[in-house]
């Protein structure tokens, strides 16, 4: 069982997860603490980054599905039951999170689990087939958004729902397909293509400002923005993380992202705690978000000094393999034994 878990982490994915958590807390924090604290700066940040960080998590979930199913040292024949047990645990976690999370905060874990059931269909398909499927689903999300009446008086809920479900699934499929194309491997040799991809997406994103001014359609720019912003952030991180100094500066983000599941759930808990505090002692809601980030980043750094993975990540691994997996780092254990 130890061999099943002795895999090399892809640091870039942890950096991206950590960065996504920064934005998600600002969005969720404003949705909850905005009732208690009137912060114009927080409101401005919310309007800018709303709907721009969750796409990164969906993309990374797809990439994580690929890594889970295709680790070279995971020489087992029952990967499908393991994967299904894994997403069942995520679904239960999501239900618990939905129960205690403050109103207005959407849970992504249950959506992960549901989309995970559908992505199983594509595990044995080759990368080109999955790429075609991904492009088709992206087109579906855009077309269904475009078919939505441009005026909110004629708004069709089923089209809106279909468009966003297609978008979420497209992002998961994109992450899985990019895993098949070794997107996060040998990045240095792909910098030319990643740079071109970045420039193209920046141009598309810039053109969306013109589309919004025309007020042709309310939903299409939102869908396109989700794809372009996620692509811009991912490709930008792939480029800047080629410099060792940048990696050192952003190391706290890596620890934050390495325990992303634990920190994602802990953010909601701390938002509840601070909503109680802020009711008695008025605090700027944006400052509260910074405090929560500082607490969780510090906790992640200290925890990972002694353990290999976060507590919730360890539980997920336990229920996936249904076997107790050593989590304490050997050096720490040896020091304790010597004492």
Short mmCIF file of C-alpha atoms in Angstrom, two decimals:
data_model
loop_
_atom_site.label_atom_id
_atom_site.label_comp_id
_atom_site.label_asym_id
_atom_site.label_seq_id
_atom_site.Cartn_x
_atom_site.Cartn_y
_atom_site.Cartn_z
CA UNK A 1 0.00 0.00 0.00
CA UNK A 2 2.90 2.39 0.63
CA UNK A 3 3.97 2.02 -2.99
CA UNK A 4 0.57 3.26 -4.07
CA UNK A 5 1.21 6.55 -2.36
CA UNK A 6 4.91 7.11 -3.04
CA UNK A 7 4.44 9.49 -5.94
CA UNK A 8 6.13 12.77 -6.80
CA UNK A 9 3.96 15.84 -6.33
CA UNK A 10 3.72 18.39 -9.10
CA UNK A 11 4.54 21.64 -7.30
CA UNK A 12 3.04 23.89 -9.97
CA UNK A 13 -0.40 22.44 -9.25
CA UNK A 14 0.02 23.23 -5.55
CA UNK A 15 1.00 26.82 -6.35
CA UNK A 16 -2.12 27.17 -8.50
CA UNK A 17 -4.37 25.66 -5.83
CA UNK A 18 -2.94 28.03 -3.23
CA UNK A 19 -3.46 31.03 -5.51
CA UNK A 20 -7.05 29.96 -6.24
CA UNK A 21 -7.76 29.71 -2.49
CA UNK A 22 -6.68 33.34 -2.08
CA UNK A 23 -9.35 34.54 -4.50
CA UNK A 24 -12.07 32.16 -3.34
CA UNK A 25 -11.86 33.43 0.24
CA UNK A 26 -12.15 37.05 -0.95
CA UNK A 27 -15.29 36.14 -2.92
CA UNK A 28 -16.85 34.06 -0.14
CA UNK A 29 -15.77 36.54 2.51
CA UNK A 30 -17.55 39.39 0.78
CA UNK A 31 -20.70 37.33 0.27
CA UNK A 32 -20.85 36.64 3.99
CA UNK A 33 -19.07 39.47 5.79
CA UNK A 34 -20.33 42.16 3.46
CA UNK A 35 -23.50 42.19 5.57
CA UNK A 36 -21.44 43.06 8.64
CA UNK A 37 -18.76 45.32 7.20
CA UNK A 38 -19.17 47.90 4.46
CA UNK A 39 -15.84 47.77 2.64
CA UNK A 40 -15.75 49.51 -0.74
CA UNK A 41 -12.35 48.03 -1.58
CA UNK A 42 -13.56 44.50 -0.78
CA UNK A 43 -16.65 45.11 -2.91
CA UNK A 44 -14.50 46.29 -5.81
CA UNK A 45 -12.24 43.23 -5.54
CA UNK A 46 -15.31 40.99 -5.40
CA UNK A 47 -16.70 42.43 -8.63
CA UNK A 48 -13.33 41.95 -10.34
CA UNK A 49 -12.47 38.39 -9.27
CA UNK A 50 -15.94 36.84 -8.88
CA UNK A 51 -16.27 33.64 -10.98
CA UNK A 52 -12.56 33.73 -11.90
CA UNK A 53 -10.97 31.35 -9.38
CA UNK A 54 -13.33 28.39 -9.25
CA UNK A 55 -12.52 27.49 -12.90
CA UNK A 56 -8.90 26.96 -11.81
CA UNK A 57 -10.01 24.44 -9.18
CA UNK A 58 -12.19 22.55 -11.69
CA UNK A 59 -9.26 22.42 -14.12
CA UNK A 60 -6.94 21.15 -11.38
CA UNK A 61 -9.51 18.57 -10.29
CA UNK A 62 -9.46 17.15 -13.81
CA UNK A 63 -5.66 17.08 -13.79
CA UNK A 64 -5.74 15.39 -10.40
CA UNK A 65 -8.08 12.71 -11.79
CA UNK A 66 -5.54 11.98 -14.51
CA UNK A 67 -2.68 11.73 -12.04
CA UNK A 68 -4.66 9.45 -9.77
CA UNK A 69 -5.55 7.05 -12.59
CA UNK A 70 -2.18 7.06 -14.33
CA UNK A 71 0.58 6.99 -11.73
CA UNK A 72 3.24 4.69 -13.06
CA UNK A 73 3.92 3.20 -9.62
CA UNK A 74 0.24 2.53 -8.91
CA UNK A 75 0.32 -1.02 -10.23
CA UNK A 76 -3.15 -2.12 -9.28
CA UNK A 77 -6.07 -3.42 -11.29
CA UNK A 78 -8.85 -1.96 -9.18
CA UNK A 79 -8.34 1.73 -9.88
CA UNK A 80 -11.99 2.32 -10.75
CA UNK A 81 -13.35 1.19 -7.36
CA UNK A 82 -10.64 3.29 -5.71
CA UNK A 83 -11.61 6.33 -7.73
CA UNK A 84 -15.32 5.85 -7.05
CA UNK A 85 -14.63 5.48 -3.33
CA UNK A 86 -12.58 8.65 -3.50
CA UNK A 87 -15.33 10.76 -5.09
CA UNK A 88 -17.94 9.26 -2.74
CA UNK A 89 -15.89 10.59 0.17
CA UNK A 90 -15.68 14.00 -1.56
CA UNK A 91 -19.45 13.96 -1.98
CA UNK A 92 -19.98 13.27 1.74
CA UNK A 93 -17.50 16.02 2.63
CA UNK A 94 -19.38 18.35 0.30
CA UNK A 95 -22.69 17.57 1.99
CA UNK A 96 -21.16 18.29 5.39
CA UNK A 97 -19.67 21.52 4.07
CA UNK A 98 -23.01 22.54 2.53
CA UNK A 99 -24.65 21.96 5.91
CA UNK A 100 -22.30 24.16 7.96
CA UNK A 101 -21.09 26.64 5.34
CA UNK A 102 -22.51 30.17 5.68
CA UNK A 103 -25.38 31.13 3.32
CA UNK A 104 -24.24 32.29 -0.10
CA UNK A 105 -21.11 30.12 -0.14
CA UNK A 106 -21.31 27.47 -2.83
CA UNK A 107 -19.73 24.07 -2.27
CA UNK A 108 -17.59 22.61 -5.07
CA UNK A 109 -16.88 19.19 -3.55
CA UNK A 110 -20.32 17.77 -4.36
CA UNK A 111 -19.96 19.10 -7.92
CA UNK A 112 -16.52 17.44 -8.12
CA UNK A 113 -18.09 14.13 -7.13
CA UNK A 114 -20.92 14.34 -9.67
CA UNK A 115 -18.60 15.38 -12.50
CA UNK A 116 -16.19 12.64 -11.44
CA UNK A 117 -18.86 10.05 -12.24
CA UNK A 118 -19.06 11.34 -15.82
CA UNK A 119 -15.34 11.70 -16.42
CA UNK A 120 -14.89 7.97 -15.72
CA UNK A 121 -16.30 7.40 -19.22
CA UNK A 122 -13.25 9.07 -20.76
CA UNK A 123 -10.48 7.41 -18.72
CA UNK A 124 -9.70 4.84 -21.42
CA UNK A 125 -10.06 7.25 -24.37
CA UNK A 126 -6.91 8.57 -26.05
CA UNK A 127 -5.87 12.19 -25.63
CA UNK A 128 -6.99 13.31 -29.10
CA UNK A 129 -10.48 11.90 -28.64
CA UNK A 130 -10.74 13.61 -25.25
CA UNK A 131 -9.47 16.86 -26.75
CA UNK A 132 -12.23 16.76 -29.38
CA UNK A 133 -14.80 16.02 -26.66
CA UNK A 134 -13.46 18.89 -24.55
CA UNK A 135 -13.63 21.39 -27.41
CA UNK A 136 -17.17 20.20 -28.19
CA UNK A 137 -18.30 20.70 -24.59
CA UNK A 138 -16.69 24.16 -24.50
CA UNK A 139 -18.59 25.02 -27.69
CA UNK A 140 -21.80 23.69 -26.10
CA UNK A 141 -21.36 25.93 -23.05
CA UNK A 142 -20.88 28.98 -25.32
CA UNK A 143 -23.73 28.12 -27.71
CA UNK A 144 -26.22 27.49 -24.90
CA UNK A 145 -25.19 30.80 -23.32
CA UNK A 146 -25.64 32.55 -26.66
CA UNK A 147 -29.09 30.98 -27.09
CA UNK A 148 -30.10 32.59 -23.81
CA UNK A 149 -32.38 35.60 -24.51
CA UNK A 150 -30.31 38.79 -24.12
CA UNK A 151 -32.83 40.37 -21.79
CA UNK A 152 -33.32 39.17 -18.23
CA UNK A 153 -37.10 39.42 -18.56
CA UNK A 154 -36.99 36.40 -20.90
CA UNK A 155 -34.31 34.59 -18.89
CA UNK A 156 -34.42 30.77 -19.28
CA UNK A 157 -33.13 28.93 -16.22
CA UNK A 158 -32.61 25.60 -17.99
CA UNK A 159 -30.35 27.17 -20.62
CA UNK A 160 -28.35 28.97 -17.94
CA UNK A 161 -27.98 25.74 -15.94
CA UNK A 162 -26.98 23.71 -19.01
CA UNK A 163 -24.42 26.33 -19.99
CA UNK A 164 -22.73 26.35 -16.59
CA UNK A 165 -22.80 22.58 -16.15
CA UNK A 166 -21.18 22.29 -19.58
CA UNK A 167 -18.60 24.85 -18.52
CA UNK A 168 -17.71 23.02 -15.31
CA UNK A 169 -17.46 19.68 -17.07
CA UNK A 170 -15.43 21.22 -19.90
CA UNK A 171 -12.92 22.58 -17.37
CA UNK A 172 -12.61 19.17 -15.69
CA UNK A 173 -12.20 17.48 -19.07
CA UNK A 174 -9.66 20.12 -20.08
CA UNK A 175 -7.64 19.40 -16.95
CA UNK A 176 -7.75 15.65 -17.57
CA UNK A 177 -6.86 16.03 -21.25
CA UNK A 178 -3.98 18.39 -20.48
CA UNK A 179 -2.74 15.73 -18.08
CA UNK A 180 -2.75 13.28 -20.98
CA UNK A 181 -0.74 15.80 -23.01
CA UNK A 182 1.77 16.11 -20.10
CA UNK A 183 0.90 19.79 -19.68
CA UNK A 184 2.65 20.10 -16.32
CA UNK A 185 5.71 18.08 -17.34
CA UNK A 186 8.85 19.48 -19.00
CA UNK A 187 7.38 22.99 -18.86
CA UNK A 188 10.70 24.62 -19.77
CA UNK A 189 10.67 22.94 -23.17
CA UNK A 190 7.14 24.22 -23.81
CA UNK A 191 7.64 27.87 -22.80
CA UNK A 192 7.34 29.12 -26.39
CA UNK A 193 3.92 27.53 -26.89
CA UNK A 194 2.74 28.48 -23.40
CA UNK A 195 3.74 32.12 -24.07
CA UNK A 196 1.78 32.14 -27.34
CA UNK A 197 -1.20 30.59 -25.55
CA UNK A 198 -0.95 33.31 -22.86
CA UNK A 199 -0.85 36.14 -25.41
CA UNK A 200 -3.85 34.75 -27.31
CA UNK A 201 -5.92 34.52 -24.14
CA UNK A 202 -4.94 38.04 -23.06
CA UNK A 203 -6.15 39.31 -26.44
CA UNK A 204 -9.44 37.41 -26.09
CA UNK A 205 -9.91 38.74 -22.56
CA UNK A 206 -9.23 42.31 -23.71
CA UNK A 207 -11.79 41.95 -26.51
CA UNK A 208 -14.44 40.97 -23.95
CA UNK A 209 -14.38 44.53 -22.56
CA UNK A 210 -15.53 45.74 -25.98
CA UNK A 211 -18.21 43.04 -26.14
CA UNK A 212 -19.54 44.08 -22.72
CA UNK A 213 -19.80 47.71 -23.81
CA UNK A 214 -21.94 46.65 -26.76
CA UNK A 215 -24.34 45.01 -24.28
CA UNK A 216 -25.21 42.36 -26.87
CA UNK A 217 -25.51 39.49 -24.42
CA UNK A 218 -25.27 39.21 -20.60
CA UNK A 219 -24.07 35.59 -20.23
CA UNK A 220 -21.66 34.86 -23.11
CA UNK A 221 -18.90 37.22 -21.84
CA UNK A 222 -19.08 35.55 -18.40
CA UNK A 223 -18.55 32.08 -19.91
CA UNK A 224 -15.67 33.21 -22.12
CA UNK A 225 -14.14 35.13 -19.23
CA UNK A 226 -14.03 31.99 -17.09
CA UNK A 227 -12.05 30.10 -19.72
CA UNK A 228 -9.67 32.95 -20.58
CA UNK A 229 -8.88 34.05 -17.02
CA UNK A 230 -8.22 30.47 -15.88
CA UNK A 231 -5.95 30.00 -18.91
CA UNK A 232 -4.12 33.28 -18.28
CA UNK A 233 -3.49 32.48 -14.61
CA UNK A 234 -2.39 28.88 -15.27
CA UNK A 235 -0.04 29.78 -18.14
CA UNK A 236 1.37 32.78 -16.22
CA UNK A 237 2.24 30.58 -13.25
CA UNK A 238 3.86 28.01 -15.54
CA UNK A 239 6.11 30.75 -16.92
CA UNK A 240 7.04 32.67 -13.77
CA UNK A 241 7.69 29.53 -11.72
CA UNK A 242 10.64 28.72 -13.99
CA UNK A 243 12.62 31.24 -11.91
CA UNK A 244 13.88 29.79 -8.63
CA UNK A 245 13.66 33.14 -6.82
CA UNK A 246 9.96 33.42 -7.68
CA UNK A 247 9.36 29.87 -6.44
CA UNK A 248 11.02 30.74 -3.12
CA UNK A 249 8.95 33.91 -2.72
CA UNK A 250 5.72 32.06 -3.51
CA UNK A 251 6.57 29.01 -1.36
CA UNK A 252 3.79 29.84 1.18
CA UNK A 253 1.29 29.44 -1.67
CA UNK A 254 2.65 25.97 -2.36
CA UNK A 255 2.07 24.88 1.25
CA UNK A 256 -1.36 26.51 1.18
CA UNK A 257 -2.25 24.59 -1.98
CA UNK A 258 -0.75 21.32 -0.80
CA UNK A 259 -3.41 21.31 1.92
CA UNK A 260 -6.09 22.82 -0.34
CA UNK A 261 -8.88 20.47 0.75
CA UNK A 262 -8.24 21.11 4.45
CA UNK A 263 -7.88 24.86 3.92
CA UNK A 264 -10.95 25.10 1.69
CA UNK A 265 -13.12 23.62 4.44
CA UNK A 266 -11.32 25.59 7.16
CA UNK A 267 -12.02 28.88 5.37
CA UNK A 268 -15.76 28.41 5.90
CA UNK A 269 -15.23 27.57 9.58
CA UNK A 270 -13.14 30.69 10.16
CA UNK A 271 -15.63 32.85 8.25
CA UNK A 272 -18.31 31.71 10.71
CA UNK A 273 -16.03 32.50 13.67
CA UNK A 274 -15.15 35.96 12.36
CA UNK A 275 -18.77 36.73 11.48
CA UNK A 276 -19.52 36.33 15.20
CA UNK A 277 -16.52 38.45 16.21
CA UNK A 278 -17.23 41.16 13.65
CA UNK A 279 -20.77 41.47 14.99
CA UNK A 280 -19.33 42.77 18.27
CA UNK A 281 -16.09 44.35 17.09
CA UNK A 282 -16.44 46.01 13.64
CA UNK A 283 -13.58 44.91 11.39
CA UNK A 284 -13.05 45.59 7.71
CA UNK A 285 -14.11 42.42 5.87
CA UNK A 286 -11.05 42.51 3.59
CA UNK A 287 -8.76 42.62 6.64
CA UNK A 288 -10.60 39.57 7.99
CA UNK A 289 -9.77 37.71 4.77
CA UNK A 290 -6.09 38.60 5.15
CA UNK A 291 -6.13 37.39 8.76
CA UNK A 292 -7.73 34.07 7.75
CA UNK A 293 -5.16 33.60 4.99
CA UNK A 294 -2.34 34.32 7.43
CA UNK A 295 -3.74 31.81 9.94
CA UNK A 296 -4.20 29.03 7.39
CA UNK A 297 -0.89 29.58 5.57
CA UNK A 298 0.98 29.53 8.89
CA UNK A 299 -0.92 26.40 9.92
CA UNK A 300 -0.09 24.72 6.59
CA UNK A 301 3.63 25.50 6.89
CA UNK A 302 3.83 24.22 10.47
CA UNK A 303 1.69 21.12 9.79
CA UNK A 304 3.66 20.08 6.70
CA UNK A 305 6.88 20.40 8.66
CA UNK A 306 5.83 17.34 10.64
CA UNK A 307 3.37 15.57 8.34
CA UNK A 308 3.31 14.52 4.69
CA UNK A 309 -0.24 15.73 3.97
CA UNK A 310 -3.06 17.69 5.54
CA UNK A 311 -5.52 16.05 7.96
CA UNK A 312 -8.47 16.02 5.52
CA UNK A 313 -6.18 14.90 2.69
CA UNK A 314 -5.05 12.02 4.91
CA UNK A 315 -8.68 11.05 5.57
CA UNK A 316 -9.38 11.13 1.84
CA UNK A 317 -6.38 8.87 1.21
CA UNK A 318 -7.49 6.52 4.00
CA UNK A 319 -11.02 6.09 2.64
CA UNK A 320 -9.71 5.75 -0.91
CA UNK A 321 -7.39 2.83 -0.14
CA UNK A 322 -9.19 1.71 3.02
CA UNK A 323 -5.86 1.31 4.76
CA UNK A 324 -4.00 3.34 7.35
CA UNK A 325 -1.24 5.31 5.66
CA UNK A 326 1.70 6.72 7.66
CA UNK A 327 1.48 10.49 7.65
CA UNK A 328 4.19 11.61 10.09
CA UNK A 329 7.50 12.36 8.41
CA UNK A 330 10.26 9.88 9.15
CA UNK A 331 12.77 12.44 10.39
CA UNK A 332 10.27 13.73 12.96
CA UNK A 333 9.36 10.20 14.05
CA UNK A 334 13.03 9.25 14.44
CA UNK A 335 13.69 12.35 16.54
CA UNK A 336 10.76 11.52 18.80
CA UNK A 337 11.93 7.93 19.19
CA UNK A 338 15.46 9.03 20.05
CA UNK A 339 14.09 11.29 22.78
#
